[in-house]
Amino acid sequence: MATPDDGTVVGRALAIADAVAVARVATLAQLARRTGLPKATVHRVAHDLVARGVLTRDDAGFALGPRLSRLGASATGERWPAAEVMPAVQELHERSRTMAFLMAVDDQRLVTVGIAVGRAQAPELRRRGGWPAQMRLSPADLFTASGRVVLARSPELVEGYLRTGLRVRTPHSSRSIAALIRELARAHDDGVAVERDEHSEGWTCVAAVVPGPDGRIAGVVGMCGRTGEVPTDRARWVTAAAAELAPAVRRPPDAAGQAGRGRRRVGPADHAP
């Protein structure tokens, strides 16, 4: 759904940046459709954002740029001191021999705090354009492990995503809303989720909640890689990393409006048939 155009330069720039964050990579035509702005306006504003490092552009389209990455790192750095949190991420990588990641939950975004990869994973990560600096939660995250552990505590978001039906990603994606709700309920109760080939065919991920000192979800830690290479039977490694990380999380100055803020689990009552 397009964001209403408020007619301001700042509003249009934010609308374009938000649309890129949701899509992760988007063409000019896709941005015009998603923002509802004229293509000429999108062209002008998007290229201004590229010039300022807010976006990047290549043959695939526009993506979030290094300036947002730096701003995100600055905003999360105080809450996630690297010297205290990255050893746990690195240990998870070494145990699992997969890509390990830590992402902060900020409103309805997941902001990368850090990743750990080895030589075996680096070429594939480069081929996929690198690890995203941040991702805005979207219906596609119903099919990711990270998205599920966050959305399991955000029934209002889930209800909104499912209102227009379930849009599957791959032949392995759940096609049953009831089954998906059960997966979310399990993620809520266990604090961990496993996803195999549901978001991106050939990829598997395990993610767990990192609680903050206020009881809300502060972040998500996990391991991911090619299907068959991720030790999904070792989900306890991910929950152990989450437990190690929790004491290092600093209290946020204002957690109002954060996704995953509630303790209520997603269940069948959250989606009427």
PDB file of C-alpha atoms in Angstrom:
ATOM      1  CA  MET A   1       0.000   0.000   0.000  1.00  0.00           C
ATOM      2  CA  ALA A   2       1.372   3.431  -0.948  1.00  0.00           C
ATOM      3  CA  THR A   3       2.170   5.924   1.821  1.00  0.00           C
ATOM      4  CA  PRO A   4       0.054   9.109   1.436  1.00  0.00           C
ATOM      5  CA  ASP A   5       2.143  11.864  -0.154  1.00  0.00           C
ATOM      6  CA  ASP A   6       2.424  14.783   2.272  1.00  0.00           C
ATOM      7  CA  GLY A   7       3.961  16.958  -0.457  1.00  0.00           C
ATOM      8  CA  THR A   8       7.202  17.625   1.422  1.00  0.00           C
ATOM      9  CA  VAL A   9      10.694  16.735   0.231  1.00  0.00           C
ATOM     10  CA  VAL A  10      11.485  15.062   3.545  1.00  0.00           C
ATOM     11  CA  GLY A  11       8.258  13.080   3.506  1.00  0.00           C
ATOM     12  CA  ARG A  12       8.906  11.844  -0.026  1.00  0.00           C
ATOM     13  CA  ALA A  13      12.514  10.938   0.798  1.00  0.00           C
ATOM     14  CA  LEU A  14      11.387   8.951   3.840  1.00  0.00           C
ATOM     15  CA  ALA A  15       8.650   7.230   1.824  1.00  0.00           C
ATOM     16  CA  ILE A  16      11.218   6.114  -0.757  1.00  0.00           C
ATOM     17  CA  ALA A  17      13.708   4.986   1.905  1.00  0.00           C
ATOM     18  CA  ASP A  18      10.952   3.062   3.716  1.00  0.00           C
ATOM     19  CA  ALA A  19       9.905   1.369   0.470  1.00  0.00           C
ATOM     20  CA  VAL A  20      13.504   0.316  -0.177  1.00  0.00           C
ATOM     21  CA  ALA A  21      13.813  -0.995   3.391  1.00  0.00           C
ATOM     22  CA  VAL A  22      10.739  -3.187   2.910  1.00  0.00           C
ATOM     23  CA  ALA A  23      11.759  -4.465  -0.528  1.00  0.00           C
ATOM     24  CA  ARG A  24      15.505  -4.609   0.321  1.00  0.00           C
ATOM     25  CA  VAL A  25      16.193  -4.033  -3.386  1.00  0.00           C
ATOM     26  CA  ALA A  26      13.751  -2.129  -5.607  1.00  0.00           C
ATOM     27  CA  THR A  27      13.722  -0.725  -9.121  1.00  0.00           C
ATOM     28  CA  LEU A  28      12.572   2.771 -10.007  1.00  0.00           C
ATOM     29  CA  ALA A  29       9.241   1.432 -11.293  1.00  0.00           C
ATOM     30  CA  GLN A  30       8.692  -0.592  -8.119  1.00  0.00           C
ATOM     31  CA  LEU A  31       9.412   2.434  -5.929  1.00  0.00           C
ATOM     32  CA  ALA A  32       6.992   4.571  -7.910  1.00  0.00           C
ATOM     33  CA  ARG A  33       4.289   1.928  -7.518  1.00  0.00           C
ATOM     34  CA  ARG A  34       4.914   1.353  -3.807  1.00  0.00           C
ATOM     35  CA  THR A  35       5.104   5.036  -2.858  1.00  0.00           C
ATOM     36  CA  GLY A  36       2.401   6.293  -5.220  1.00  0.00           C
ATOM     37  CA  LEU A  37       4.757   9.070  -6.338  1.00  0.00           C
ATOM     38  CA  PRO A  38       5.332  10.081  -9.968  1.00  0.00           C
ATOM     39  CA  LYS A  39       8.253   8.213 -11.517  1.00  0.00           C
ATOM     40  CA  ALA A  40      10.031  11.508 -12.276  1.00  0.00           C
ATOM     41  CA  THR A  41       9.803  12.496  -8.604  1.00  0.00           C
ATOM     42  CA  VAL A  42      11.084   9.119  -7.459  1.00  0.00           C
ATOM     43  CA  HIS A  43      13.944   9.353  -9.975  1.00  0.00           C
ATOM     44  CA  ARG A  44      15.012  12.778  -8.699  1.00  0.00           C
ATOM     45  CA  VAL A  45      14.683  12.064  -4.976  1.00  0.00           C
ATOM     46  CA  ALA A  46      16.168   8.558  -5.125  1.00  0.00           C
ATOM     47  CA  HIS A  47      19.236   9.796  -7.002  1.00  0.00           C
ATOM     48  CA  ASP A  48      19.659  12.609  -4.476  1.00  0.00           C
ATOM     49  CA  LEU A  49      19.576   9.963  -1.718  1.00  0.00           C
ATOM     50  CA  VAL A  50      22.187   7.913  -3.582  1.00  0.00           C
ATOM     51  CA  ALA A  51      24.428  10.981  -3.847  1.00  0.00           C
ATOM     52  CA  ARG A  52      24.201  11.412  -0.071  1.00  0.00           C
ATOM     53  CA  GLY A  53      24.840   7.761   0.755  1.00  0.00           C
ATOM     54  CA  VAL A  54      21.325   7.084   2.056  1.00  0.00           C
ATOM     55  CA  LEU A  55      20.715   4.655  -0.817  1.00  0.00           C
ATOM     56  CA  THR A  56      22.943   2.744  -3.206  1.00  0.00           C
ATOM     57  CA  ARG A  57      22.159   1.757  -6.771  1.00  0.00           C
ATOM     58  CA  ASP A  58      23.316  -1.034  -9.058  1.00  0.00           C
ATOM     59  CA  ASP A  59      21.860  -3.054 -11.932  1.00  0.00           C
ATOM     60  CA  ALA A  60      19.377  -4.749  -9.564  1.00  0.00           C
ATOM     61  CA  GLY A  61      17.953  -1.482  -8.294  1.00  0.00           C
ATOM     62  CA  PHE A  62      18.123   0.669  -5.160  1.00  0.00           C
ATOM     63  CA  ALA A  63      19.169  -0.608  -1.716  1.00  0.00           C
ATOM     64  CA  LEU A  64      19.831   1.010   1.640  1.00  0.00           C
ATOM     65  CA  GLY A  65      23.177   2.786   1.705  1.00  0.00           C
ATOM     66  CA  PRO A  66      26.150   3.108   4.051  1.00  0.00           C
ATOM     67  CA  ARG A  67      24.964   6.338   5.642  1.00  0.00           C
ATOM     68  CA  LEU A  68      21.925   4.599   7.122  1.00  0.00           C
ATOM     69  CA  SER A  69      24.179   1.766   8.209  1.00  0.00           C
ATOM     70  CA  ARG A  70      26.400   4.204  10.102  1.00  0.00           C
ATOM     71  CA  LEU A  71      23.404   5.907  11.679  1.00  0.00           C
ATOM     72  CA  GLY A  72      21.978   2.547  12.682  1.00  0.00           C
ATOM     73  CA  ALA A  73      25.295   1.472  14.158  1.00  0.00           C
ATOM     74  CA  SER A  74      25.489   4.695  16.141  1.00  0.00           C
ATOM     75  CA  ALA A  75      21.953   4.275  17.445  1.00  0.00           C
ATOM     76  CA  THR A  76      22.467   0.652  18.475  1.00  0.00           C
ATOM     77  CA  GLY A  77      26.080   0.912  19.620  1.00  0.00           C
ATOM     78  CA  GLU A  78      25.285   2.266  23.063  1.00  0.00           C
ATOM     79  CA  ARG A  79      22.739  -0.445  23.716  1.00  0.00           C
ATOM     80  CA  TRP A  80      24.813  -3.253  22.191  1.00  0.00           C
ATOM     81  CA  PRO A  81      28.490  -2.707  23.142  1.00  0.00           C
ATOM     82  CA  ALA A  82      30.468  -4.671  20.567  1.00  0.00           C
ATOM     83  CA  ALA A  83      33.135  -5.848  23.003  1.00  0.00           C
ATOM     84  CA  GLU A  84      30.451  -7.501  25.112  1.00  0.00           C
ATOM     85  CA  VAL A  85      28.143  -8.962  22.452  1.00  0.00           C
ATOM     86  CA  MET A  86      30.303  -9.974  19.503  1.00  0.00           C
ATOM     87  CA  PRO A  87      32.189 -12.781  21.276  1.00  0.00           C
ATOM     88  CA  ALA A  88      28.909 -14.695  21.635  1.00  0.00           C
ATOM     89  CA  VAL A  89      28.138 -14.205  17.924  1.00  0.00           C
ATOM     90  CA  GLN A  90      31.617 -15.316  16.956  1.00  0.00           C
ATOM     91  CA  GLU A  91      31.350 -18.402  19.186  1.00  0.00           C
ATOM     92  CA  LEU A  92      28.009 -19.337  17.585  1.00  0.00           C
ATOM     93  CA  HIS A  93      29.640 -19.087  14.157  1.00  0.00           C
ATOM     94  CA  GLU A  94      32.554 -21.265  15.212  1.00  0.00           C
ATOM     95  CA  ARG A  95      30.300 -23.918  16.772  1.00  0.00           C
ATOM     96  CA  SER A  96      27.845 -24.077  13.893  1.00  0.00           C
ATOM     97  CA  ARG A  97      30.241 -23.319  11.021  1.00  0.00           C
ATOM     98  CA  THR A  98      27.491 -21.167   9.513  1.00  0.00           C
ATOM     99  CA  MET A  99      26.812 -17.440   9.277  1.00  0.00           C
ATOM    100  CA  ALA A 100      25.923 -16.133  12.731  1.00  0.00           C
ATOM    101  CA  PHE A 101      24.127 -12.841  13.242  1.00  0.00           C
ATOM    102  CA  LEU A 102      22.804 -10.481  15.890  1.00  0.00           C
ATOM    103  CA  MET A 103      20.092  -7.961  15.066  1.00  0.00           C
ATOM    104  CA  ALA A 104      18.479  -5.352  17.289  1.00  0.00           C
ATOM    105  CA  VAL A 105      14.708  -4.895  17.272  1.00  0.00           C
ATOM    106  CA  ASP A 106      13.929  -1.221  16.726  1.00  0.00           C
ATOM    107  CA  ASP A 107      10.237  -0.435  16.334  1.00  0.00           C
ATOM    108  CA  GLN A 108       9.288  -2.533  13.280  1.00  0.00           C
ATOM    109  CA  ARG A 109      12.856  -2.869  12.014  1.00  0.00           C
ATOM    110  CA  LEU A 110      15.650  -5.354  12.522  1.00  0.00           C
ATOM    111  CA  VAL A 111      18.979  -3.495  12.626  1.00  0.00           C
ATOM    112  CA  THR A 112      22.202  -5.452  12.219  1.00  0.00           C
ATOM    113  CA  VAL A 113      24.489  -5.260  15.239  1.00  0.00           C
ATOM    114  CA  GLY A 114      27.042  -7.707  13.867  1.00  0.00           C
ATOM    115  CA  ILE A 115      27.642 -10.871  11.854  1.00  0.00           C
ATOM    116  CA  ALA A 116      30.325 -13.548  11.869  1.00  0.00           C
ATOM    117  CA  VAL A 117      31.198 -15.512   8.751  1.00  0.00           C
ATOM    118  CA  GLY A 118      34.030 -17.764   7.637  1.00  0.00           C
ATOM    119  CA  ARG A 119      35.791 -18.256   4.346  1.00  0.00           C
ATOM    120  CA  ALA A 120      33.252 -20.887   3.336  1.00  0.00           C
ATOM    121  CA  GLN A 121      30.327 -18.466   3.646  1.00  0.00           C
ATOM    122  CA  ALA A 122      31.961 -15.252   2.420  1.00  0.00           C
ATOM    123  CA  PRO A 123      31.596 -15.872  -1.365  1.00  0.00           C
ATOM    124  CA  GLU A 124      27.893 -16.689  -1.037  1.00  0.00           C
ATOM    125  CA  LEU A 125      27.325 -13.639   1.144  1.00  0.00           C
ATOM    126  CA  ARG A 126      29.016 -11.429  -1.465  1.00  0.00           C
ATOM    127  CA  ARG A 127      26.949 -13.012  -4.217  1.00  0.00           C
ATOM    128  CA  ARG A 128      23.773 -12.116  -2.330  1.00  0.00           C
ATOM    129  CA  GLY A 129      24.865  -8.498  -1.985  1.00  0.00           C
ATOM    130  CA  GLY A 130      26.084  -8.711   1.603  1.00  0.00           C
ATOM    131  CA  TRP A 131      24.179  -8.792   4.853  1.00  0.00           C
ATOM    132  CA  PRO A 132      21.526  -6.036   5.064  1.00  0.00           C
ATOM    133  CA  ALA A 133      22.195  -3.147   7.461  1.00  0.00           C
ATOM    134  CA  GLN A 134      18.546  -3.135   8.437  1.00  0.00           C
ATOM    135  CA  MET A 135      15.257  -4.688   7.442  1.00  0.00           C
ATOM    136  CA  ARG A 136      11.735  -3.448   8.012  1.00  0.00           C
ATOM    137  CA  LEU A 137       9.356  -6.193   9.080  1.00  0.00           C
ATOM    138  CA  SER A 138       6.964  -7.239   6.325  1.00  0.00           C
ATOM    139  CA  PRO A 139       4.608 -10.136   5.521  1.00  0.00           C
ATOM    140  CA  ALA A 140       7.599 -11.999   4.039  1.00  0.00           C
ATOM    141  CA  ASP A 141       9.026 -12.268   7.560  1.00  0.00           C
ATOM    142  CA  LEU A 142       6.270 -14.707   8.471  1.00  0.00           C
ATOM    143  CA  PHE A 143       8.537 -17.140   6.613  1.00  0.00           C
ATOM    144  CA  THR A 144      11.828 -16.231   8.323  1.00  0.00           C
ATOM    145  CA  ALA A 145      13.054 -17.546  11.659  1.00  0.00           C
ATOM    146  CA  SER A 146      13.975 -14.038  12.844  1.00  0.00           C
ATOM    147  CA  GLY A 147      10.618 -12.658  11.770  1.00  0.00           C
ATOM    148  CA  ARG A 148       8.704 -15.417  13.498  1.00  0.00           C
ATOM    149  CA  VAL A 149      10.287 -14.973  16.919  1.00  0.00           C
ATOM    150  CA  VAL A 150       9.533 -11.236  16.768  1.00  0.00           C
ATOM    151  CA  LEU A 151       6.080 -11.441  15.180  1.00  0.00           C
ATOM    152  CA  ALA A 152       5.064 -14.176  17.636  1.00  0.00           C
ATOM    153  CA  ARG A 153       4.811 -11.346  20.189  1.00  0.00           C
ATOM    154  CA  SER A 154       3.128  -8.890  17.830  1.00  0.00           C
ATOM    155  CA  PRO A 155      -0.351 -10.321  17.112  1.00  0.00           C
ATOM    156  CA  GLU A 156      -1.606  -6.997  15.741  1.00  0.00           C
ATOM    157  CA  LEU A 157       1.081  -6.987  13.045  1.00  0.00           C
ATOM    158  CA  VAL A 158       0.376 -10.615  12.183  1.00  0.00           C
ATOM    159  CA  GLU A 159      -3.340  -9.940  11.893  1.00  0.00           C
ATOM    160  CA  GLY A 160      -2.638  -7.040   9.543  1.00  0.00           C
ATOM    161  CA  TYR A 161      -0.309  -9.150   7.401  1.00  0.00           C
ATOM    162  CA  LEU A 162      -2.812 -11.988   7.119  1.00  0.00           C
ATOM    163  CA  ARG A 163      -5.829  -9.796   6.437  1.00  0.00           C
ATOM    164  CA  THR A 164      -5.225  -9.982   2.692  1.00  0.00           C
ATOM    165  CA  GLY A 165      -4.284 -13.663   2.720  1.00  0.00           C
ATOM    166  CA  LEU A 166      -1.097 -15.673   2.919  1.00  0.00           C
ATOM    167  CA  ARG A 167       1.450 -14.968   0.189  1.00  0.00           C
ATOM    168  CA  VAL A 168       3.824 -17.917  -0.014  1.00  0.00           C
ATOM    169  CA  ARG A 169       7.466 -17.418  -0.953  1.00  0.00           C
ATOM    170  CA  THR A 170       8.641 -20.846  -2.127  1.00  0.00           C
ATOM    171  CA  PRO A 171       7.170 -24.307  -2.755  1.00  0.00           C
ATOM    172  CA  HIS A 172       8.181 -25.097   0.841  1.00  0.00           C
ATOM    173  CA  SER A 173       6.347 -22.152   2.432  1.00  0.00           C
ATOM    174  CA  SER A 174       3.399 -22.968   4.659  1.00  0.00           C
ATOM    175  CA  ARG A 175       0.147 -22.553   2.747  1.00  0.00           C
ATOM    176  CA  SER A 176      -2.052 -22.935   5.814  1.00  0.00           C
ATOM    177  CA  ILE A 177      -2.751 -19.932   8.017  1.00  0.00           C
ATOM    178  CA  ALA A 178      -3.647 -22.276  10.868  1.00  0.00           C
ATOM    179  CA  ALA A 179      -0.289 -24.055  10.540  1.00  0.00           C
ATOM    180  CA  LEU A 180       1.543 -20.739  10.419  1.00  0.00           C
ATOM    181  CA  ILE A 181      -0.236 -19.540  13.556  1.00  0.00           C
ATOM    182  CA  ARG A 182       0.843 -22.746  15.295  1.00  0.00           C
ATOM    183  CA  GLU A 183       4.450 -22.072  14.236  1.00  0.00           C
ATOM    184  CA  LEU A 184       4.230 -18.554  15.684  1.00  0.00           C
ATOM    185  CA  ALA A 185       2.754 -19.874  18.930  1.00  0.00           C
ATOM    186  CA  ARG A 186       5.587 -22.402  19.168  1.00  0.00           C
ATOM    187  CA  ALA A 187       8.150 -19.659  18.526  1.00  0.00           C
ATOM    188  CA  HIS A 188       6.593 -17.594  21.311  1.00  0.00           C
ATOM    189  CA  ASP A 189       6.637 -20.447  23.816  1.00  0.00           C
ATOM    190  CA  ASP A 190      10.112 -21.752  22.928  1.00  0.00           C
ATOM    191  CA  GLY A 191      11.755 -18.402  22.186  1.00  0.00           C
ATOM    192  CA  VAL A 192      13.332 -19.957  19.100  1.00  0.00           C
ATOM    193  CA  ALA A 193      12.251 -20.704  15.523  1.00  0.00           C
ATOM    194  CA  VAL A 194      13.587 -22.901  12.739  1.00  0.00           C
ATOM    195  CA  GLU A 195      12.866 -22.153   9.082  1.00  0.00           C
ATOM    196  CA  ARG A 196      13.874 -24.373   6.176  1.00  0.00           C
ATOM    197  CA  ASP A 197      13.517 -23.183   2.560  1.00  0.00           C
ATOM    198  CA  GLU A 198      10.359 -21.202   3.355  1.00  0.00           C
ATOM    199  CA  HIS A 199      11.649 -17.700   2.674  1.00  0.00           C
ATOM    200  CA  SER A 200      14.453 -18.453   0.216  1.00  0.00           C
ATOM    201  CA  GLU A 201      14.735 -21.874  -1.374  1.00  0.00           C
ATOM    202  CA  GLY A 202      17.977 -23.570  -0.433  1.00  0.00           C
ATOM    203  CA  TRP A 203      18.427 -21.576   2.778  1.00  0.00           C
ATOM    204  CA  THR A 204      17.802 -22.488   6.408  1.00  0.00           C
ATOM    205  CA  CYS A 205      17.863 -20.325   9.517  1.00  0.00           C
ATOM    206  CA  VAL A 206      17.522 -20.767  13.284  1.00  0.00           C
ATOM    207  CA  ALA A 207      16.827 -17.664  15.414  1.00  0.00           C
ATOM    208  CA  ALA A 208      16.174 -16.948  19.077  1.00  0.00           C
ATOM    209  CA  VAL A 209      14.925 -13.989  21.086  1.00  0.00           C
ATOM    210  CA  VAL A 210      17.378 -11.886  23.086  1.00  0.00           C
ATOM    211  CA  PRO A 211      15.367 -10.320  25.939  1.00  0.00           C
ATOM    212  CA  GLY A 212      16.147  -6.836  27.198  1.00  0.00           C
ATOM    213  CA  PRO A 213      16.183  -5.591  30.785  1.00  0.00           C
ATOM    214  CA  ASP A 214      12.648  -4.234  30.355  1.00  0.00           C
ATOM    215  CA  GLY A 215      11.253  -7.659  29.416  1.00  0.00           C
ATOM    216  CA  ARG A 216      10.718  -6.745  25.768  1.00  0.00           C
ATOM    217  CA  ILE A 217      12.502  -8.289  22.830  1.00  0.00           C
ATOM    218  CA  ALA A 218      15.783  -6.438  22.478  1.00  0.00           C
ATOM    219  CA  GLY A 219      17.151  -8.426  19.579  1.00  0.00           C
ATOM    220  CA  VAL A 220      17.440 -11.663  17.669  1.00  0.00           C
ATOM    221  CA  VAL A 221      20.476 -13.930  17.401  1.00  0.00           C
ATOM    222  CA  GLY A 222      20.745 -16.776  14.945  1.00  0.00           C
ATOM    223  CA  MET A 223      22.609 -18.930  12.476  1.00  0.00           C
ATOM    224  CA  CYS A 224      21.840 -19.389   8.805  1.00  0.00           C
ATOM    225  CA  GLY A 225      23.255 -20.951   5.680  1.00  0.00           C
ATOM    226  CA  ARG A 226      22.609 -23.364   2.875  1.00  0.00           C
ATOM    227  CA  THR A 227      20.040 -26.039   3.652  1.00  0.00           C
ATOM    228  CA  GLY A 228      21.783 -29.179   4.810  1.00  0.00           C
ATOM    229  CA  GLU A 229      24.686 -27.221   6.287  1.00  0.00           C
ATOM    230  CA  VAL A 230      22.832 -25.625   9.203  1.00  0.00           C
ATOM    231  CA  PRO A 231      22.687 -27.892  12.290  1.00  0.00           C
ATOM    232  CA  THR A 232      19.003 -27.379  13.040  1.00  0.00           C
ATOM    233  CA  ASP A 233      19.176 -30.112  15.685  1.00  0.00           C
ATOM    234  CA  ARG A 234      21.481 -27.778  17.633  1.00  0.00           C
ATOM    235  CA  ALA A 235      18.976 -24.978  18.181  1.00  0.00           C
ATOM    236  CA  ARG A 236      20.150 -25.002  21.792  1.00  0.00           C
ATOM    237  CA  TRP A 237      23.378 -23.351  20.602  1.00  0.00           C
ATOM    238  CA  VAL A 238      21.314 -20.363  19.492  1.00  0.00           C
ATOM    239  CA  THR A 239      19.299 -20.178  22.717  1.00  0.00           C
ATOM    240  CA  ALA A 240      22.551 -20.432  24.686  1.00  0.00           C
ATOM    241  CA  ALA A 241      23.941 -17.471  22.725  1.00  0.00           C
ATOM    242  CA  ALA A 242      20.742 -15.529  23.451  1.00  0.00           C
ATOM    243  CA  ALA A 243      21.079 -16.249  27.174  1.00  0.00           C
ATOM    244  CA  GLU A 244      24.707 -15.100  27.111  1.00  0.00           C
ATOM    245  CA  LEU A 245      23.804 -11.897  25.266  1.00  0.00           C
ATOM    246  CA  ALA A 246      20.848 -10.852  27.433  1.00  0.00           C
ATOM    247  CA  PRO A 247      22.871  -9.469  30.389  1.00  0.00           C
ATOM    248  CA  ALA A 248      24.902  -7.245  28.045  1.00  0.00           C
ATOM    249  CA  VAL A 249      21.873  -5.408  26.601  1.00  0.00           C
ATOM    250  CA  ARG A 250      21.467  -1.837  27.812  1.00  0.00           C
ATOM    251  CA  ARG A 251      18.051  -0.388  28.603  1.00  0.00           C
ATOM    252  CA  PRO A 252      16.696   1.720  25.701  1.00  0.00           C
ATOM    253  CA  PRO A 253      15.860   5.379  26.370  1.00  0.00           C
ATOM    254  CA  ASP A 254      12.317   4.857  25.034  1.00  0.00           C
ATOM    255  CA  ALA A 255      10.882   1.502  24.009  1.00  0.00           C
ATOM    256  CA  ALA A 256       7.378   2.756  23.203  1.00  0.00           C
ATOM    257  CA  GLY A 257       5.886   1.333  20.026  1.00  0.00           C
ATOM    258  CA  GLN A 258       8.453  -1.408  19.621  1.00  0.00           C
ATOM    259  CA  ALA A 259       7.494  -4.521  17.693  1.00  0.00           C
ATOM    260  CA  GLY A 260       7.509  -7.585  19.868  1.00  0.00           C
ATOM    261  CA  ARG A 261       6.775  -5.445  22.917  1.00  0.00           C
ATOM    262  CA  GLY A 262       3.945  -7.577  24.224  1.00  0.00           C
ATOM    263  CA  ARG A 263       4.037 -10.797  26.171  1.00  0.00           C
ATOM    264  CA  ARG A 264       0.805 -12.121  24.659  1.00  0.00           C
ATOM    265  CA  ARG A 265       1.388 -14.977  22.273  1.00  0.00           C
ATOM    266  CA  VAL A 266      -0.042 -15.240  18.787  1.00  0.00           C
ATOM    267  CA  GLY A 267      -2.703 -17.920  18.749  1.00  0.00           C
ATOM    268  CA  PRO A 268      -5.707 -19.095  16.759  1.00  0.00           C
ATOM    269  CA  ALA A 269      -7.881 -16.366  18.283  1.00  0.00           C
ATOM    270  CA  ASP A 270      -5.693 -13.744  16.623  1.00  0.00           C
ATOM    271  CA  HIS A 271      -6.942 -14.702  13.181  1.00  0.00           C
ATOM    272  CA  ALA A 272     -10.570 -15.301  12.482  1.00  0.00           C
ATOM    273  CA  PRO A 273     -11.192 -17.866   9.730  1.00  0.00           C
TER     274      PRO A 273
END
